[in-house]
Every structure is written in structure tokens, then in C-alpha cells.
XYZ file of C-alpha atoms in Angstrom:
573
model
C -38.548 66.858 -30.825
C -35.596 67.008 -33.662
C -33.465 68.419 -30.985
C -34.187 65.604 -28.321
C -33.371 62.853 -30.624
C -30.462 64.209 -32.363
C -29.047 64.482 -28.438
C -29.631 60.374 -28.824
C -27.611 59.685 -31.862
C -24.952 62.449 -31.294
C -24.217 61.286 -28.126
C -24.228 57.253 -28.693
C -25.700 54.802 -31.342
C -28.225 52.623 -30.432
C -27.559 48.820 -29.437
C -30.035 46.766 -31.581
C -31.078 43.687 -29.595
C -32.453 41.557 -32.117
C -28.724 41.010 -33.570
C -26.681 41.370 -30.163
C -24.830 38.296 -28.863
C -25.722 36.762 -25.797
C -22.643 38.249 -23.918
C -21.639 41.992 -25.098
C -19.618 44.443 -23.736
C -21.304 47.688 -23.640
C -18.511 49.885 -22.425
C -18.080 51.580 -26.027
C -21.404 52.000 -26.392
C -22.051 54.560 -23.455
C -21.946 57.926 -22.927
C -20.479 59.605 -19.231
C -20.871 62.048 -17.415
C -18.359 62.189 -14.525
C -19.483 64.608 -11.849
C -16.462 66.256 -10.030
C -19.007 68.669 -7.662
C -22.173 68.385 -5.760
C -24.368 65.185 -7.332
C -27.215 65.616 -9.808
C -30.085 64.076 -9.349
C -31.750 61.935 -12.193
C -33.863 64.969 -13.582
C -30.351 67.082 -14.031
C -28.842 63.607 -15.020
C -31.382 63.450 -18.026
C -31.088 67.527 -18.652
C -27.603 67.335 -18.826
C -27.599 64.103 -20.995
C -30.022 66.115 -23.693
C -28.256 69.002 -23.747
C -25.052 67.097 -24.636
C -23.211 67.302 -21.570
C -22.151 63.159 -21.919
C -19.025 62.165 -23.474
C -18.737 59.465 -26.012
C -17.169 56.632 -24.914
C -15.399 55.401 -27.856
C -12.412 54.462 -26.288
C -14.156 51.617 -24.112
C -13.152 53.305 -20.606
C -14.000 51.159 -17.485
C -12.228 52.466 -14.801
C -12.384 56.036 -13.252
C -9.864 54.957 -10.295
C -9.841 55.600 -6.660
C -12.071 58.889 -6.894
C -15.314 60.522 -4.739
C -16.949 61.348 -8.109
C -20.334 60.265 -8.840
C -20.502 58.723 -12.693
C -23.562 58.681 -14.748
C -23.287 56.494 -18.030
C -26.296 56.077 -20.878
C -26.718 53.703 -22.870
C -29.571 53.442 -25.972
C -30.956 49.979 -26.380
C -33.335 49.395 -29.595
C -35.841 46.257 -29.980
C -36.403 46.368 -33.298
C -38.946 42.908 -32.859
C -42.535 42.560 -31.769
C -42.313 40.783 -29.023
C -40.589 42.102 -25.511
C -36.594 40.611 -25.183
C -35.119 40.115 -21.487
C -31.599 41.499 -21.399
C -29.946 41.158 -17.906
C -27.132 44.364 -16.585
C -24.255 43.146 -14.878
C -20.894 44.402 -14.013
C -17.870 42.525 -13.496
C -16.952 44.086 -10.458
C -18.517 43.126 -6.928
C -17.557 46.073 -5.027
C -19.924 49.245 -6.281
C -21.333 51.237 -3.800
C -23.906 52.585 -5.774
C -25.625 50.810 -9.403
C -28.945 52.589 -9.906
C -30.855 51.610 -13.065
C -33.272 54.463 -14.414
C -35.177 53.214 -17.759
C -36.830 55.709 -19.907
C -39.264 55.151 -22.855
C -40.944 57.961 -24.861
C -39.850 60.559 -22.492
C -40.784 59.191 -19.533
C -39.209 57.289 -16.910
C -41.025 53.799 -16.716
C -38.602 52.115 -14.258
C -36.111 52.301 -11.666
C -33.919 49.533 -10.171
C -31.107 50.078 -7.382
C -28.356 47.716 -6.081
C -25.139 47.883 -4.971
C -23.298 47.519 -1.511
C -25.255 49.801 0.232
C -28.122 47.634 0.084
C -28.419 44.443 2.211
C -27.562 41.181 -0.217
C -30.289 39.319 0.589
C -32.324 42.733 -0.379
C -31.099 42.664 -3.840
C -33.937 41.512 -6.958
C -30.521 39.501 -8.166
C -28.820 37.151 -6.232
C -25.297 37.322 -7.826
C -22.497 37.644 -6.561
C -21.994 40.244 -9.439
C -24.057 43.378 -9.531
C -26.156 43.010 -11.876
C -30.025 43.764 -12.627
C -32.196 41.951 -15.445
C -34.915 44.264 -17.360
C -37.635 42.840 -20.204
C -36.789 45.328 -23.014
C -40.373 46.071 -25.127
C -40.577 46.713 -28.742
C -38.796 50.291 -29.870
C -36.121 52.419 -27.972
C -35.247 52.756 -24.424
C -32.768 54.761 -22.876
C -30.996 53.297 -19.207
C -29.342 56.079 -17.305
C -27.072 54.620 -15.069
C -25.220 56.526 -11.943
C -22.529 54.562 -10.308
C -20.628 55.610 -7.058
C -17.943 53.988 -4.905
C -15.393 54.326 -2.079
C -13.450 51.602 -3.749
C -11.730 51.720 -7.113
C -14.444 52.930 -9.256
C -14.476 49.820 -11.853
C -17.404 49.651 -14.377
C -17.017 46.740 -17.082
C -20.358 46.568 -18.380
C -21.955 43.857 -19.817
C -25.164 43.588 -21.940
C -26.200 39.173 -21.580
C -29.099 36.489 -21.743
C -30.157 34.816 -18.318
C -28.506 31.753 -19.411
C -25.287 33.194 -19.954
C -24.984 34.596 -16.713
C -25.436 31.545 -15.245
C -23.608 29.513 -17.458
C -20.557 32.470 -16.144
C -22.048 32.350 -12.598
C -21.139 28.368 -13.126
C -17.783 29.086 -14.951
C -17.014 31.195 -12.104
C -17.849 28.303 -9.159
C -15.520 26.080 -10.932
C -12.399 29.095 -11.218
C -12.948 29.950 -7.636
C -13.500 26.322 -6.041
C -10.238 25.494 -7.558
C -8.328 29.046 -6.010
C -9.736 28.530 -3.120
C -9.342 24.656 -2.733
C -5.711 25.104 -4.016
C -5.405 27.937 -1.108
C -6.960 26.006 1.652
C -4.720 22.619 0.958
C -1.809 25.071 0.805
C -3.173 26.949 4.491
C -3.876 23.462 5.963
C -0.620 21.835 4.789
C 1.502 25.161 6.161
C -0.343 24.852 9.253
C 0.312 21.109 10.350
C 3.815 22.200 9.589
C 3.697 25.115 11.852
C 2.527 23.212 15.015
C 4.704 20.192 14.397
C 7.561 22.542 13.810
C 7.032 24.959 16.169
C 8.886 27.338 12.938
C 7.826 30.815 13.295
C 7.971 30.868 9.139
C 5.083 28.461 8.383
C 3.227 30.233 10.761
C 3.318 33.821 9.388
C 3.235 32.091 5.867
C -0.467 30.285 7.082
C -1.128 33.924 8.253
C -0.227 35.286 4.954
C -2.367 32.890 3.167
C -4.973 32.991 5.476
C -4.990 36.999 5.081
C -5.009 36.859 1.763
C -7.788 34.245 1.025
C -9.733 36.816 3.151
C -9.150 39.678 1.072
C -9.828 37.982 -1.959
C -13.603 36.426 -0.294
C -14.212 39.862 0.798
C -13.745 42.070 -2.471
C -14.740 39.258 -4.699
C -18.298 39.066 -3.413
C -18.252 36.055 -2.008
C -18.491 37.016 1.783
C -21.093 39.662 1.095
C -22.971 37.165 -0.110
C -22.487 33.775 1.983
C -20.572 35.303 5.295
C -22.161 38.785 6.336
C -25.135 39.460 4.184
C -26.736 41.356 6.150
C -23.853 43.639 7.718
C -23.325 46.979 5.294
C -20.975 47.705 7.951
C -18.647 44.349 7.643
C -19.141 44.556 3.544
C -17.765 48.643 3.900
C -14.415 47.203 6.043
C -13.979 43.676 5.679
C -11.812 44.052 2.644
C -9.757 46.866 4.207
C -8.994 45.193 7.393
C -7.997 42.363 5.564
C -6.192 44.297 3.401
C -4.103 45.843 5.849
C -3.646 42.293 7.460
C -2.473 40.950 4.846
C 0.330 43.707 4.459
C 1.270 42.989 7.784
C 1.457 39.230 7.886
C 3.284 39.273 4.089
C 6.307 41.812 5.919
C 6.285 39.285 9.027
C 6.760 36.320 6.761
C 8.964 38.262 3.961
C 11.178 39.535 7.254
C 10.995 35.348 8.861
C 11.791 33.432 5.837
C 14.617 35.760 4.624
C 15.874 35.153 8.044
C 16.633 38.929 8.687
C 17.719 38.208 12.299
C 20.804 36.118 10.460
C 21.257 37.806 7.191
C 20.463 41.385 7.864
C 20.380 42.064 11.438
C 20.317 46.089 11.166
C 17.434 45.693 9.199
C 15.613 43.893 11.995
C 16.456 45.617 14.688
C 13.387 47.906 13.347
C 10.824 44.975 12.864
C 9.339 45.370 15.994
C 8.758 49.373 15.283
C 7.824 48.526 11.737
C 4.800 46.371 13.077
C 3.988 49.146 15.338
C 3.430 51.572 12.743
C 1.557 49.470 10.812
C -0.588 48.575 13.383
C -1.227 52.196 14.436
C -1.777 53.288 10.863
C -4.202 50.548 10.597
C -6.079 51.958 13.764
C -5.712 55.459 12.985
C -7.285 54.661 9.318
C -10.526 53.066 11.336
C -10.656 55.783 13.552
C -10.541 58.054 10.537
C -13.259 56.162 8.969
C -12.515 57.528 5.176
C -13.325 54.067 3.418
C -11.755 55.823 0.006
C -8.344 56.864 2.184
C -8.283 53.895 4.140
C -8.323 52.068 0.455
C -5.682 54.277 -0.820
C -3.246 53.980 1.936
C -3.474 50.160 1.652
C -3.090 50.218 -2.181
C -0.077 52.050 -1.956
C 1.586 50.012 0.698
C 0.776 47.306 -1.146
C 2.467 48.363 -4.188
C 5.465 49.318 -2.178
C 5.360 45.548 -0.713
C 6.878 44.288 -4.124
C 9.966 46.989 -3.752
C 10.101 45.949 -0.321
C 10.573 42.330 -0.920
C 12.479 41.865 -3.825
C 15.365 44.346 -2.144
C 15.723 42.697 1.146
C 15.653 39.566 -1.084
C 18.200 40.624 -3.069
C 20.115 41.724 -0.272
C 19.839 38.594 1.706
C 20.774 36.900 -1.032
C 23.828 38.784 -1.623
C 24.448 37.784 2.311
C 24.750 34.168 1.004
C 20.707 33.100 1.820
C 20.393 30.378 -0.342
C 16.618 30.061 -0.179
C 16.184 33.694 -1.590
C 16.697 31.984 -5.164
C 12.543 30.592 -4.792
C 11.647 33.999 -2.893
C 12.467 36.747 -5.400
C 10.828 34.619 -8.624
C 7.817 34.177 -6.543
C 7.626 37.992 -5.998
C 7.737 38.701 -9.499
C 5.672 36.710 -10.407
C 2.866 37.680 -7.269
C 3.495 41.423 -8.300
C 3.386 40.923 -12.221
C -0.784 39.094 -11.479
C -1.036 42.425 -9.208
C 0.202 44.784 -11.885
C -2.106 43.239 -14.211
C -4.664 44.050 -11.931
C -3.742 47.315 -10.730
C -3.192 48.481 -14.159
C -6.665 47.046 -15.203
C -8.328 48.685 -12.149
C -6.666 52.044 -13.169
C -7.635 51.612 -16.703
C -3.525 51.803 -17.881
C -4.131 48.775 -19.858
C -7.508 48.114 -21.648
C -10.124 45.553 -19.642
C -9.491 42.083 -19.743
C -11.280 39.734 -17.499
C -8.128 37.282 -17.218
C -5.791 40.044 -16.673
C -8.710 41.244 -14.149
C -7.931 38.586 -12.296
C -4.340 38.676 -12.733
C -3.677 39.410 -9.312
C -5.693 35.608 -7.943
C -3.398 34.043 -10.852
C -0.615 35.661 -9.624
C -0.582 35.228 -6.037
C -1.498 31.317 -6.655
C 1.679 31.145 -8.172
C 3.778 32.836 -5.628
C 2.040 30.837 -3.081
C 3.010 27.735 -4.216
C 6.302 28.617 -5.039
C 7.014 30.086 -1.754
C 5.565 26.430 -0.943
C 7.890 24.286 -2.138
C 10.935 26.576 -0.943
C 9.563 25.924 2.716
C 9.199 22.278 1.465
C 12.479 22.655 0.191
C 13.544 24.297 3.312
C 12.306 21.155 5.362
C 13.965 18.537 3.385
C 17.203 20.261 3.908
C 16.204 20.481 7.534
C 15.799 17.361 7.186
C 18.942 15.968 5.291
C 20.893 18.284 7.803
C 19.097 16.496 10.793
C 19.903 13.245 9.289
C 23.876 14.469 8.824
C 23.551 15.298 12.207
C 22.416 12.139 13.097
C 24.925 9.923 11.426
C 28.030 12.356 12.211
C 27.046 11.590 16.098
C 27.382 8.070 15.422
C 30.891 8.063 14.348
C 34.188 8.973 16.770
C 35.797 12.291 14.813
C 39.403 10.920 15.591
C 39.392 7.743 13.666
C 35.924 7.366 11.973
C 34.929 4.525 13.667
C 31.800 4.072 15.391
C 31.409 5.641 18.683
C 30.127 3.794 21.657
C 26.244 4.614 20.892
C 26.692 3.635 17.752
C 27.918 0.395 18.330
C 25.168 -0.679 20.837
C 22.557 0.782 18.127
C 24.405 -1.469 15.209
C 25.538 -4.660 17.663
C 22.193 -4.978 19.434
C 20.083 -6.447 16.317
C 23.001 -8.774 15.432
C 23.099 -10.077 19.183
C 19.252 -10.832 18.932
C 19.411 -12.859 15.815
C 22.419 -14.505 16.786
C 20.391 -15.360 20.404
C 17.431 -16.458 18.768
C 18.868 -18.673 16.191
C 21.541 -20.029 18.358
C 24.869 -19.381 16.347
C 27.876 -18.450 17.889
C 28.809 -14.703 18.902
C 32.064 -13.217 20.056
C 33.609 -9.991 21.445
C 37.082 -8.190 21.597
C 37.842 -5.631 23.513
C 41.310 -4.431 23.247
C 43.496 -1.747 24.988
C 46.651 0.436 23.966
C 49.701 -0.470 26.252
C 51.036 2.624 28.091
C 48.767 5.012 26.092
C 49.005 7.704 29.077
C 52.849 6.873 28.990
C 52.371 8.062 25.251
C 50.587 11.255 25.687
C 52.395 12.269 28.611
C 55.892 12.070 27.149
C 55.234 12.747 23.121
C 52.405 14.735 23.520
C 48.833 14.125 22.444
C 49.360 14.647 18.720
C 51.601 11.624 18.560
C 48.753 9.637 21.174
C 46.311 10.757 18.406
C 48.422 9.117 15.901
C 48.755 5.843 17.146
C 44.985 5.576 18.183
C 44.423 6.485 14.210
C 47.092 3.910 13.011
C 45.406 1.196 15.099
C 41.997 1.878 13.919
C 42.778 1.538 10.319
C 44.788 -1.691 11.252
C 41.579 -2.381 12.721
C 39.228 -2.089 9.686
C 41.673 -3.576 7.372
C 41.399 -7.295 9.332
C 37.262 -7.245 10.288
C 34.736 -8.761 8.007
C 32.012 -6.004 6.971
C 29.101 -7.917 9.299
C 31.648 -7.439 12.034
C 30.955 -4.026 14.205
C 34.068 -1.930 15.088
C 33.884 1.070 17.340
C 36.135 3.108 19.506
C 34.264 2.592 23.041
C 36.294 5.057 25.342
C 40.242 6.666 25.188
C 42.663 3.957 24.046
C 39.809 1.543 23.974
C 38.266 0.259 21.142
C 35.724 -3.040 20.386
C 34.494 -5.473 18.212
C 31.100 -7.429 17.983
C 32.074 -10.923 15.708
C 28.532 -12.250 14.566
C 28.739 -15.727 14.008
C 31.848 -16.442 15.175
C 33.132 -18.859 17.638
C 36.214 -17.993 20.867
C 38.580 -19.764 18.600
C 38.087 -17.799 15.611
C 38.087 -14.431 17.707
C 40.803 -15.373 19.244
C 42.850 -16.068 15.913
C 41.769 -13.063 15.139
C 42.830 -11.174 18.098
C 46.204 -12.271 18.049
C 46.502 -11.663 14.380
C 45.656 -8.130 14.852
C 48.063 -7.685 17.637
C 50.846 -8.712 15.594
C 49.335 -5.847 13.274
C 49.815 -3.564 15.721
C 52.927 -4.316 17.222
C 54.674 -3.147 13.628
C 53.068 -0.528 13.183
C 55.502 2.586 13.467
C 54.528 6.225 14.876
C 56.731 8.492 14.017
C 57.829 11.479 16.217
C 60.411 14.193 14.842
C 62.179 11.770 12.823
C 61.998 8.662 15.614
C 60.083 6.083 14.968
C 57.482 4.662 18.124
C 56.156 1.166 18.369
C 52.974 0.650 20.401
C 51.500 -2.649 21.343
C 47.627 -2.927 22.728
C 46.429 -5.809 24.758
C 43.288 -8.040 24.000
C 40.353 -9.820 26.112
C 38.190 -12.134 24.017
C 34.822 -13.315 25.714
C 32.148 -15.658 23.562
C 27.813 -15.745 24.447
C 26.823 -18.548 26.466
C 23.278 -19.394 27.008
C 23.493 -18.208 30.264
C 24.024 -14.644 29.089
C 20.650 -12.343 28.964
C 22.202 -9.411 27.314
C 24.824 -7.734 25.317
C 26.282 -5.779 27.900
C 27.399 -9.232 30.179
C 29.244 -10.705 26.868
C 30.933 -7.071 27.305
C 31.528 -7.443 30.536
C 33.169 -10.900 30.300
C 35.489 -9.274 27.550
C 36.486 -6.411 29.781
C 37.522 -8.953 32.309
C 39.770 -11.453 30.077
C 41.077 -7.891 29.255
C 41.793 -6.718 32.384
C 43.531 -10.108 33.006
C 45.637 -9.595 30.061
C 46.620 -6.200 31.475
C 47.602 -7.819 34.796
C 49.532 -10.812 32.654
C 52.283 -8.166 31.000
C 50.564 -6.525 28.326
C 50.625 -7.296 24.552
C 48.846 -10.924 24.894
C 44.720 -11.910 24.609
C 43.008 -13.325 27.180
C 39.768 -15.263 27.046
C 37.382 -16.632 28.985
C 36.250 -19.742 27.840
C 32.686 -21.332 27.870
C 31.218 -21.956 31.380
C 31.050 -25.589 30.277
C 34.881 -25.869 30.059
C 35.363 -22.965 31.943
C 38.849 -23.540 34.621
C 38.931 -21.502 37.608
C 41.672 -19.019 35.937
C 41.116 -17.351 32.348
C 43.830 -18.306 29.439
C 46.506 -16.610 28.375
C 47.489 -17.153 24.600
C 50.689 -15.892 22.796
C 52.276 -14.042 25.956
C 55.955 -14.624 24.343
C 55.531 -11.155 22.943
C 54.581 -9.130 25.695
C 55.956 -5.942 26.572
């Protein structure tokens, strides 16, 4: 009997209840025994324990890794009152195989209790998402054997708690994961509209790699054992496997679309079709396998090598001149640092922190919405370039003026207001004299020259609400808002004398050029823009036909003669 309860206090010191906290971490407080051989049943378990085959676990050690041993852990819990205290078990890990509870009490085993993910959810005595069992401790000393086992990273942070604090953390927890996973669906829902509207293969992989991850994370967080598949031991053993391989695969299709490998580092994708290929077969040759513990392995490791994978393609892209890379590489770092965290945790490399736990959730959250707003970023430039676009097409290249688009587009709501509140409204349309003449015998440089000359005499005599635009070769227009025929053709001729001293100069020589003008003002009659351009073209043509260098007009139908006008001819050419 000495002998027996020496075992006890050699091998751990009892946890008094009736001065515990409500929430305290037990892990110090056990004794293991890891079994590395055949498994012992709870008689050997016990045997084993009194013959002082457990190890102290002083150091606090929760995780034993990605390992097919079986661990038994003891823990002594004293109730030093008179009345019977409930204590609840739970672990902060949701993906143990294998929990099984054995109480003892005066030598005896009084009560056994068994959860874990080999037993339907809806089976379990506690509905958390946690594993976790609740026992009503009675007055003295009990001793709980405990034998964990798992084909997933063997993770046992053990907590000792009231009923009210694990709901008060089952609450906590709601609130931390309703704000992930809100935060992840606005991202996957935002990414998506922008995928379909875009038709951009990178939104699409990224709401893939979202999507993939948000799966793996409701898989080996609990949640989908308990709301999605309850039921299914056989989607709880893969679900967080296949999404774990998914989400490998989507995170190298977006890592290999956003960097833009096709542009920046063609050699490299010339093997992204055979690098999906592998993945894919590795994926299928892991489920044919059907070694949970492997399968897990395999996709830890890729995953680590993800981060090396990234960041040096990034950096290599970036060296290519891929301006984006400058959001992708932080966002890696700082996705892989909340995975380290977690990794190392898992591993037991750094001691157990529940934050640092979830370093990886953190992390990723991050990176997500970093990688966010560089496709956000990405769109406005798409944007701003689209725009560029937009307004270079609007201008001539030549001479900067508008183009003939253009000036419909900018003419067209002057014409209307003009129309509808009845002022007057004019149009020149002028031509270069001998322009062909020109280019034939100077060459097109020097033809180039004089159209450029004449469209900066141009914008140096029109008002700013006037609209100016080169509308075809030597031709070039201008829409005069509130203006009447006399004052266009003032202008007109004013211009021309402009032009006609304006020099182009050729290997020394100096050229003169001389353009002729047709002026044309609205009339009611007139439905549309296009006939007050029309009417110009013709006073222009006349002016052509009357020697060049003069402006012709056609006046009002009111006063309108039979012949157009012919104004300042004494200096044409």
C-alpha cells in the first residue's frame, strides 16, 4: 500500500480542486507514457503507471508530432471538500482520433468516458466543438488515465475548467471565428464578382485559394465535424486532407497567375501544366494509399515548401521588373510567419500558446487581404490604364488635337444646348492648299510639319468652349458655340492670314503654305450636327473651286442667294 501511493506522488503531485482556477492548464501536471510498440491496454496502462514507467511532465509538453504512437497521460486530482466538484476535460485541439477517459478511485476503476473522431459527433456526451468530457469529482483522490491517439499531429493542450468557462470560451470562440470567417467570405464573394465581370484568370484562382483554404480551416477546426458531416467518420478522416492538398494546388495556380509567369518567367511556366499534374496524381495516389498519417505528412511538407516556393519566384519576378510583386512577397511573410507559429506550436519547438496556436488563421487573414488590395490595386491601374487608353484614342498623335471621334463626342452636347436654347452655332472646316503637292515633292516629314504648324496656329486663335479637331489628312474643323456666320467668318479669315506666314522650313529653304476655309452657320431647318457639317464642307469645296486661300460661306436660308460668297479672295494662291 506504501508502494502504490509513493508511485502517486513520485510520479506527479496532486491538483487540489478546492483552490484551482476556473481555467488551468494541466499539461505540467501529468505524467506520459508514450508507447512506441504494440498498445497496452488500460490494465498494463495502470501496471505500468505504478511501477513508474510514466515520465514527469515538468516541462509542460503538448505536442508529440506527426507520430503512430499511442500516448497515455495521468493526472491526480484531489477534492479536499465535502461536497462532490464538477470539473469538465477539454483539449484545445479538435482533431484527436482517440480521447478515452478512465477514472479510478481507491483502486478501482469507477468510470470510463470515450470521444474523439472516431466516434460519430452527434454520439459524443459533449457537444463541443472541442474534445472535451465533464466528470463530478467526489470528496478525496482520483486518478484519470488518459490514452490519446491520432493520425494527425498528435496535439494535447490540456485543460482542467468550470462549465461556465467553457462556454463563456465556446462564446469567445463564436465571436473569433464569425469574424475569420465573415472577413473570408466578404473577401471570397468580393474576388468572385470580380472574377466573372473580369473574366481574369487571377481572381479566380485567388477565390479558389480562399475558398480552399476556408475549407481547410472548417474542417480541422471542428467546425464541419460538427455542423457539415456529423455523421460521416469517413468525411471527418479526409476532409481536411483533400482540402489540404487543394489548397496547395489552387495557392501554386494563383502564386504562378498573379506573378504573371507566362510574362515574367516564361521557362518557369512552361512546366505549370506538368506541375499540376503531379500534384494531382500525388493527391490521388495518397487516397489510393489511404495512410491518413502519410497523406498528412506529404501535405505538411509541401506546404512548408509553398513559402520557399513563393517568395523565390516572387523575388524573381520582381527582379524581371513585376511591379505588383512588392504586395506579394510581404503577404507571404507574413502568411508563413502565422504558419510557423503554428507549425512550431504543433511540433512543440516553441512552448503552447493559444494565440500563436492560431497563428496560422491570423496569418493567412493578413496575407489574404493584402494579396486583396494588390488585385484591387491591380484593377485601379487596369483601370487608370483603360482610361489612358481611352483619352489617348481621342486625340490625333500628329498634332494633339482631337481626332474625328472625339470631336463628335465633345461637339454633340454643345450642338444640343445651343438647339434647344436657340443661340447661334457655327462651323469651319478648312483645307491645306496643295498638301499632296507638299508631300509628294518635300517628302512627308516636311507635310507633317506644316499640318503641326497649322494646328498650333489653330489653338492659339479658338476660344476654350470652341472644339478643334483634325477630321481627316490636311483637314481639320472647328465647332464655334454661340457664335454667329459673321463672327466665324472673321475668324476664318483671321486665321488664314495666320497661316499664310507661317514658314516650313526644308534644308535651309523656307515653305509657305496657305489652307482654304468653308464657314456654314445652324438654321432651324437643320436636324443634326452632321448637315451644319455638311453645309461647311460645301462652302469649302466652293472655296477650293474659287482659287484656294479664301473662305466661303453659306449664308442663312433666309438670305440665302443662289451662289455661296466668297470673302477676301485678293490673296489666293
Amino acid at each position: 500500500m506504501l508502494l502504490f501511493f509513493f508511485s502517486f506522488y513520485v510520479t506527479s503531485k496532486p491538483i487540489e480542486l478546492t483552490n484551482a482556477v476556473d481555467e488551468l492548464f494541466i499539461n505540467k501536471q501529468l505524467a506520459i507514457l508514450q508507447v512506441t510498440s504494440d498498445d497496452v491496454s488500460f490494465d498494463d496502462a495502470l501496471n505500468r503507471y505504478r511501477q513508474g514507467e510514466f515520465s514527469p511532465n515538468h516541462e509542460g509538453k503538448v505536442s508529440f508530432g506527426f507520430t503512430r504512437d499511442v500516448i497515455w497521460t495521468s493526472v491526480l486530482i484531489n477534492n479536499a471538500s465535502s461536497i462532490a466538484i464538477n470539473k469538465v476535460f477539454y483539449l484545445d485541439s479538435s482533431w484527436l482520433d482517440k480521447a478515452d477517459f478512465y477514472f479510478v478511485r481507491q483502486h478501482k476503476l469507477v468510470a470510463n468516458l470515450f470521444t474523439g473522431d472516431t466516434l460519430p459527433f452527434n454520439l459524443r456526451r459533449s457537444q463541443t466543438r472541442m474534445i472535451s468530457e465533464e466528470y463530478v469529482f467526489e470528496p478525496g483522490l482520483t486518478q484519470v488515465l488518459i490514452r490519446f491517439e491520432s493520425k494527425d499531429p498528435l496535439l494535447i493542450p490540456l485543460y482542467l475548467a468550470t462549465a461556465q468557462t467553457i462556454q463563456n470560451n465556446v462564446e469567445l470562440s463564436h465571436y473569433f471565428y464569425g469574424f475569420l470567417y465573415g472577413a473570408f467570405f466578404m473577401l471570397l464573394v468580393y474576388n468572385i464578382v470580380l472574377a466573372v465581370s473580369l473574366k481574369d484568370s487571377r481572381y479566380i484562382y485567388y477565390s479558389l485559394y480562399l475558398l480552399s483554404f476556408l475549407s481547410l480551416n472548417v474542417a480541422y477546426t471542428g467546425h464541419g465535424f460538427k455542423v457539415l458531416w456529423p455523421e460521416n467518420l469517413f468525411v471527418q478522416r479526409w476532409a481536411m486532407i483533400v482540402f489540404l492538398y487543394s489548397y496547395i494546388i489552387f495557392g501554386i495556380a494563383f502564386c504562378f497567375e498573379f506573378l504573371k509567369l507566362k510574362t515574367y518567367l516564361p521557362r518557369v511556366y512552361r512546366f505549370s501544366q506538368l506541375i499540376y499534374a503531379a500534384l494531382v496524381l500525388l493527391m490521388l495516389a495518397v487516397f489510393i494509399n489511404a495512410d491518413q498519417l502519410l497523406a498528412v505528412n506529404i501535405g505538411v511538407g509541401l506546404t512548408s515548401c509553398l513559402v520557399v516556393i513563393f517568395i523565390s519566384l516572387g523575388l524573381l519576378a520582381l527582379k524581371n521588373g513585376h511591379a505588383m510583386v512588392k504586395f506579394f512577397i510581404p503577404a507571404v511573410f507574413i502568411g508563413a510567419g502565422g504558419a510557423a507559429f503554428s507549425a512550431a506550436t504543433t511540433w512543440g519547438v516553441i512552448p503552447y500558446n493559444t494565440l500563436l496556436f492560431h497563428g496560422i488563421e491570423i496569418g493567412m487573414l493578413i496575407e489574404m487581404s493584402i494579396l486583396a488590395l494588390a488585385l484591387a490595386f491591380n484593377l485601379k491601374e487596369v483601370d487608370k490604364a483603360r482610361i489612358t487608353a481611352e483619352v489617348i484614342a481621342q486625340y490625333d498623335h500628329l498634332t494633339g488635337l482631337y481626332n474625328r471621334r472625339a470631336f463628335t463626342v465633345n461637339a454633340a452636347p454643345l450642338w444640343e444646348l445651343g438647339v434647344r436654347e436657340q443661340t447661334p452655332l457655327s462651323m469651319i472646316l478648312l483645307d491645306i492648299d496643295w498638301f499632296k503637292a507638299i508631300n509628294d515633292k518635300y517628302g512627308h516629314a516636311v507635310g507633317d510639319s506644316a499640318l503641326k504648324a497649322i494646328a498650333k496656329t489653330l489653338q492659339q486663335h479658338i476660344r476654350k468652349s470652341d472644339v478643334l479637331a483634325r477630321w481627316g489628312g490636311e483637314e481639320f474643323i472647328i465647332f464655334l458655340p454661340n457664335t454667329s456666320q459673321q463672327a466665324a467668318i472673321q475668324l476664318a479669315n483671321t486665321i488664314r492670314e495666320k497661316i499664310a506666314s507661317v514658314t516650313v522650313f526644308h534644308d535651309g529653304e523656307g515653305l509657305s503654305v496657305t489652307a482654304s476655309f468653308g464657314v456654314a452657320e445652324y438654321h432651324s431647318q437643320m436636324n443634326k450636327l452632321e448637315e451644319l457639317i455638311k453645309l461647311a464642307d460645301k462652302a469649302l469645296y466652293q472655296a477650293k473651286n474659287s482659287g484656294r486661300n479664301v473662305v466661303c460661306d453659306f449664308p442663312s436660308p433666309i438670305t440665302q442667294p443662289s451662289q455661296p460668297q466668297e470673302i477676301a479672295q485678293q490673296d489666293a494662291v
